[in-house]
Amino acid sequence: MTMLEKLIEYVDNNPFATNDELANELNTSNQLIRTYLNRLKNREVLKIQEIDGKREIAVLELPEIKPVEFKRGVFEMMVDCYLRDFKDAELFQDRVEIGKMIVRILEKL
C-alpha cells in the first residue's frame, strides 16, 4: 500500500485527524502531509472543511493511480525531501551533492 493510499484510508476512518496525528501514524513529516492533503484536495479526492472549529477531511472518491502518475508522484516526493535536505545543509559541498541528486531526479520527470 502506498503512502497516499494509507493517508486516504486513515482520513476516511479518522476524518478529524490532525496533521501531527497523520504524520505520526504514517511515520512522515508534517510538511509531506500538508503537501499530500493539498494535492488530494486539488484533485478533488478529498474535501477539507471546518466544522465547529475542527478540520474535517472527507474522502470524495478513491483515485485510480496509474503507474506513470505513481512514478511521477514518487519523484516529486523525493524532490521535496531533497529540497528540505538542501535547505538544511550547512556545508557547501553537501549542498552541491544534494543539488546533483535533485537534478538527476528532475531529468527523469
PDB file of C-alpha atoms in Angstrom:
ATOM      1  CA  MET A   1       0.000   0.000   0.000  1.00  0.00           C
ATOM      2  CA  THR A   2       1.412   3.409  -0.979  1.00  0.00           C
ATOM      3  CA  MET A   3       1.710   6.368   1.369  1.00  0.00           C
ATOM      4  CA  LEU A   4      -1.166   8.111  -0.447  1.00  0.00           C
ATOM      5  CA  GLU A   5      -3.385   5.060  -0.085  1.00  0.00           C
ATOM      6  CA  LYS A   6      -2.539   4.833   3.621  1.00  0.00           C
ATOM      7  CA  LEU A   7      -3.305   8.533   4.052  1.00  0.00           C
ATOM      8  CA  ILE A   8      -6.659   8.252   2.278  1.00  0.00           C
ATOM      9  CA  GLU A   9      -7.605   5.160   4.277  1.00  0.00           C
ATOM     10  CA  TYR A  10      -6.632   6.800   7.566  1.00  0.00           C
ATOM     11  CA  VAL A  11      -8.568  10.032   6.967  1.00  0.00           C
ATOM     12  CA  ASP A  12     -11.544   8.002   5.750  1.00  0.00           C
ATOM     13  CA  ASN A  13     -11.619   6.295   9.162  1.00  0.00           C
ATOM     14  CA  ASN A  14     -10.493   9.375  11.149  1.00  0.00           C
ATOM     15  CA  PRO A  15     -11.965  12.487   9.467  1.00  0.00           C
ATOM     16  CA  PHE A  16     -10.892  14.853  12.256  1.00  0.00           C
ATOM     17  CA  ALA A  17      -7.242  13.734  12.322  1.00  0.00           C
ATOM     18  CA  THR A  18      -4.673  16.498  12.736  1.00  0.00           C
ATOM     19  CA  ASN A  19      -1.547  16.843  10.611  1.00  0.00           C
ATOM     20  CA  ASP A  20       0.535  15.779  13.630  1.00  0.00           C
ATOM     21  CA  GLU A  21      -1.581  12.654  14.068  1.00  0.00           C
ATOM     22  CA  LEU A  22      -1.324  11.821  10.359  1.00  0.00           C
ATOM     23  CA  ALA A  23       2.443  12.389  10.329  1.00  0.00           C
ATOM     24  CA  ASN A  24       2.897  10.156  13.379  1.00  0.00           C
ATOM     25  CA  GLU A  25       0.621   7.431  12.046  1.00  0.00           C
ATOM     26  CA  LEU A  26       2.296   7.385   8.625  1.00  0.00           C
ATOM     27  CA  ASN A  27       5.792   7.938  10.015  1.00  0.00           C
ATOM     28  CA  THR A  28       6.498  11.013   7.895  1.00  0.00           C
ATOM     29  CA  SER A  29       6.808  14.796   8.234  1.00  0.00           C
ATOM     30  CA  ASN A  30       4.062  17.377   8.708  1.00  0.00           C
ATOM     31  CA  GLN A  31       5.274  19.123   5.564  1.00  0.00           C
ATOM     32  CA  LEU A  32       4.765  15.994   3.474  1.00  0.00           C
ATOM     33  CA  ILE A  33       1.285  15.511   4.984  1.00  0.00           C
ATOM     34  CA  ARG A  34       0.365  19.106   4.066  1.00  0.00           C
ATOM     35  CA  THR A  35       1.650  18.560   0.529  1.00  0.00           C
ATOM     36  CA  TYR A  36      -0.323  15.334   0.103  1.00  0.00           C
ATOM     37  CA  LEU A  37      -3.516  16.823   1.543  1.00  0.00           C
ATOM     38  CA  ASN A  38      -3.279  19.845  -0.771  1.00  0.00           C
ATOM     39  CA  ARG A  39      -2.649  17.662  -3.824  1.00  0.00           C
ATOM     40  CA  LEU A  40      -5.544  15.348  -2.983  1.00  0.00           C
ATOM     41  CA  LYS A  41      -7.800  18.337  -2.321  1.00  0.00           C
ATOM     42  CA  ASN A  42      -6.826  19.918  -5.665  1.00  0.00           C
ATOM     43  CA  ARG A  43      -7.528  16.609  -7.432  1.00  0.00           C
ATOM     44  CA  GLU A  44     -10.950  16.569  -5.723  1.00  0.00           C
ATOM     45  CA  VAL A  45     -10.180  13.307  -3.943  1.00  0.00           C
ATOM     46  CA  LEU A  46     -10.613  14.985  -0.552  1.00  0.00           C
ATOM     47  CA  LYS A  47     -12.867  17.734   0.742  1.00  0.00           C
ATOM     48  CA  ILE A  48     -11.469  19.681   3.697  1.00  0.00           C
ATOM     49  CA  GLN A  49     -13.749  21.917   5.744  1.00  0.00           C
ATOM     50  CA  GLU A  50     -14.067  23.486   9.192  1.00  0.00           C
ATOM     51  CA  ILE A  51     -16.829  22.176  11.472  1.00  0.00           C
ATOM     52  CA  ASP A  52     -17.203  23.689  14.951  1.00  0.00           C
ATOM     53  CA  GLY A  53     -13.606  24.862  14.885  1.00  0.00           C
ATOM     54  CA  LYS A  54     -12.251  21.469  13.834  1.00  0.00           C
ATOM     55  CA  ARG A  55     -10.999  20.431  10.441  1.00  0.00           C
ATOM     56  CA  GLU A  56     -12.898  17.595   8.813  1.00  0.00           C
ATOM     57  CA  ILE A  57     -11.467  15.653   5.897  1.00  0.00           C
ATOM     58  CA  ALA A  58     -13.945  13.759   3.725  1.00  0.00           C
ATOM     59  CA  VAL A  59     -12.897  11.265   1.069  1.00  0.00           C
ATOM     60  CA  LEU A  60     -14.897  12.063  -2.069  1.00  0.00           C
ATOM     61  CA  GLU A  61     -13.583   9.351  -4.358  1.00  0.00           C
ATOM     62  CA  LEU A  62     -10.690   6.956  -4.429  1.00  0.00           C
ATOM     63  CA  PRO A  63      -8.263   7.877  -7.179  1.00  0.00           C
ATOM     64  CA  GLU A  64      -7.182   5.421  -9.803  1.00  0.00           C
ATOM     65  CA  ILE A  65      -3.416   5.602  -9.611  1.00  0.00           C
ATOM     66  CA  LYS A  66      -1.774   4.878 -12.928  1.00  0.00           C
ATOM     67  CA  PRO A  67       1.842   3.668 -12.964  1.00  0.00           C
ATOM     68  CA  VAL A  68       3.106   6.814 -14.708  1.00  0.00           C
ATOM     69  CA  GLU A  69       1.330   9.069 -12.206  1.00  0.00           C
ATOM     70  CA  PHE A  70       2.609   6.956  -9.330  1.00  0.00           C
ATOM     71  CA  LYS A  71       6.191   7.174 -10.612  1.00  0.00           C
ATOM     72  CA  ARG A  72       5.877  10.927 -11.030  1.00  0.00           C
ATOM     73  CA  GLY A  73       4.441  11.191  -7.509  1.00  0.00           C
ATOM     74  CA  VAL A  74       7.381   9.267  -6.089  1.00  0.00           C
ATOM     75  CA  PHE A  75       9.859  11.528  -7.910  1.00  0.00           C
ATOM     76  CA  GLU A  76       8.028  14.630  -6.672  1.00  0.00           C
ATOM     77  CA  MET A  77       8.138  13.294  -3.113  1.00  0.00           C
ATOM     78  CA  MET A  78      11.862  12.600  -3.474  1.00  0.00           C
ATOM     79  CA  VAL A  79      12.500  16.128  -4.752  1.00  0.00           C
ATOM     80  CA  ASP A  80      10.543  17.558  -1.791  1.00  0.00           C
ATOM     81  CA  CYS A  81      12.715  15.570   0.630  1.00  0.00           C
ATOM     82  CA  TYR A  82      15.962  16.516  -1.102  1.00  0.00           C
ATOM     83  CA  LEU A  83      14.936  20.192  -1.167  1.00  0.00           C
ATOM     84  CA  ARG A  84      14.468  20.099   2.610  1.00  0.00           C
ATOM     85  CA  ASP A  85      17.890  18.472   2.958  1.00  0.00           C
ATOM     86  CA  PHE A  86      19.367  21.085   0.609  1.00  0.00           C
ATOM     87  CA  LYS A  87      17.967  23.940   2.728  1.00  0.00           C
ATOM     88  CA  ASP A  88      19.183  22.313   5.943  1.00  0.00           C
ATOM     89  CA  ALA A  89      22.693  21.515   4.685  1.00  0.00           C
ATOM     90  CA  GLU A  90      25.338  23.558   6.433  1.00  0.00           C
ATOM     91  CA  LEU A  91      28.321  22.765   4.225  1.00  0.00           C
ATOM     92  CA  PHE A  92      28.642  23.958   0.637  1.00  0.00           C
ATOM     93  CA  GLN A  93      29.854  20.522  -0.508  1.00  0.00           C
ATOM     94  CA  ASP A  94      26.744  18.894   0.974  1.00  0.00           C
ATOM     95  CA  ARG A  95      24.571  21.315  -0.989  1.00  0.00           C
ATOM     96  CA  VAL A  96      26.473  20.511  -4.180  1.00  0.00           C
ATOM     97  CA  GLU A  97      25.944  16.752  -3.716  1.00  0.00           C
ATOM     98  CA  ILE A  98      22.264  17.157  -2.835  1.00  0.00           C
ATOM     99  CA  GLY A  99      21.826  19.525  -5.781  1.00  0.00           C
ATOM    100  CA  LYS A 100      23.239  16.871  -8.112  1.00  0.00           C
ATOM    101  CA  MET A 101      20.685  14.353  -6.817  1.00  0.00           C
ATOM    102  CA  ILE A 102      17.858  16.847  -7.359  1.00  0.00           C
ATOM    103  CA  VAL A 103      18.990  17.475 -10.952  1.00  0.00           C
ATOM    104  CA  ARG A 104      19.088  13.712 -11.648  1.00  0.00           C
ATOM    105  CA  ILE A 105      15.563  13.282 -10.361  1.00  0.00           C
ATOM    106  CA  LEU A 106      14.240  16.294 -12.295  1.00  0.00           C
ATOM    107  CA  GLU A 107      15.738  14.881 -15.500  1.00  0.00           C
ATOM    108  CA  LYS A 108      13.554  11.778 -15.032  1.00  0.00           C
ATOM    109  CA  LEU A 109      10.308  13.771 -14.762  1.00  0.00           C
TER     110      LEU A 109
END
